[in-house]
């Protein structure tokens, strides 16, 4: 099923390219005939695309054609975007100046650009011939973005009520505050369970319990995940306590600040999602944290009983699966809630059959409940119940079949948006406004009927993912608007796994073994010269997120200069928290750039050339 990812979004790209091929561009750049041919060929390919997407599941050749079509569509968008960039400059200059500028452009330059479109037309002709040979069924597809059907939207479902964990919560709270452990300086209580079982949810319930908040002087929450780095954990503890960014770089300074915050205080720290840990590293962390009052506690959530045995000083709390009745309570609330499916006897019967397949995993029940809320027809519920995906076991990444089923039923325009979320940090918050702006910059959002603003379309996408529990833990502003959210680890793993198979999201460890990719996140130790040669292979990169793993490190100007000159197709560039002091003037090379993040950098002055950007 994962291979299907490679073509998601191609239809959106084709429609966007068709809309960009305007007569003005053809007239100004002497490519009128080539643009007409381009639009004609793309429209013909569009008519075959729907059937091609269906056949790719069984036909490897079809998948290769669709992947090639995606690459050609991106290349076409780049060229037309560059024409649009130059045309916009002409409009800004004014009539007289623009005519002089247009005449100053050499015929050789215009010819070079025209040849690019001609070559693309040749590639598209070949793709079209190959698609015709496969006898795809033609379908009628709108040639404008505005005629596309919008995704159904609905109000956000509040998930504050949690089923089946009251007894677990009571037991853990009692163990945290019971008198027999209060003479111990620092104790560690592990919560152990499979992915999606609700370890983090339970830890949050405990963390916010009124008895716990009264008993402990300070509380902190840190998401650890796969990479266990002591300095980062200590820094995150400080930031959780102070609610401010910690800029300290030396371990001594970090430990001193931690002592100042926790000295003679009884504290509770939750270390969420620990995967593996070296016992020496853990002992060092414990030494650093034995600075508070007696009775201080650590809650550590983990999928591994081996890790729990290594770090726990108190008996681990094993989190069991929910009962069928508890699972049904979750699924029923989601599926039949306000605006959901009609609660008829036949629908309830199908729902109870589906809930058995959730196997007592809360995340599966929530996700499927959200899906069933949208799929309101009885036949659609039966297709969920009888899906072959249930025959799959949980894969090596721990991804549940229920999540894959939810992804499989996701509206096609939304799948690319969802997969892109894997470029953000696992376990961290995603700012909704940033995410929507990046979706827009990358051309992922298609206008709906009635010309709804793209920002509103993006907001609808976020609401869909929240309602289906693919986004969770939303935080709201004072007016009730959602400003940020997280992805469950299993949901993130699914998005990450599918996007890597599709070769659209590449980890920096894989740079030397890959030659293609469109979205990339790289965390470095400051000096990233070693991968310059590797990045040169990724000249078609459209989104790049850079970050420093070690506090106090920075990315130097000459490395940025290399990136700006080589990665000319970037639409999104995130350079936040990179310690950048100077931005090279070569940033003007990024003609396609639509989103630039420079937050938390000690830059005093921007280069004048930045005004060349759109």
CSV table of C-alpha atoms in Angstrom, one decimal, residues 59 64 68 88 114 141 143 148 161 163 168 202 243 247 259 317 331 366 391 458 481 502 505 549 561:
chain,number,residue,atom,x,y,z
A,59,UNK,CA,1.2,-2.4,-12.0
A,64,UNK,CA,7.0,4.4,-12.6
A,68,UNK,CA,8.1,10.4,-13.7
A,88,UNK,CA,6.0,40.3,-11.8
A,114,UNK,CA,11.9,28.3,-24.7
A,141,UNK,CA,-11.8,16.2,-15.2
A,143,UNK,CA,-9.4,22.0,-16.1
A,148,UNK,CA,-12.7,21.0,-7.8
A,161,UNK,CA,-13.0,12.7,28.0
A,163,UNK,CA,-12.3,6.1,28.7
A,168,UNK,CA,-4.6,3.3,36.2
A,202,UNK,CA,-2.2,8.5,31.1
A,243,UNK,CA,8.5,28.5,29.9
A,247,UNK,CA,20.3,29.6,25.3
A,259,UNK,CA,20.0,23.6,40.5
A,317,UNK,CA,3.2,0.1,35.8
A,331,UNK,CA,-15.4,4.8,18.9
A,366,UNK,CA,-10.2,7.1,18.1
A,391,UNK,CA,-5.0,-9.0,7.7
A,458,UNK,CA,-5.5,24.8,5.0
A,481,UNK,CA,-8.7,29.3,18.1
A,502,UNK,CA,7.8,7.8,-1.9
A,505,UNK,CA,11.3,13.0,2.4
A,549,UNK,CA,21.6,19.7,17.5
A,561,UNK,CA,26.0,30.8,0.3
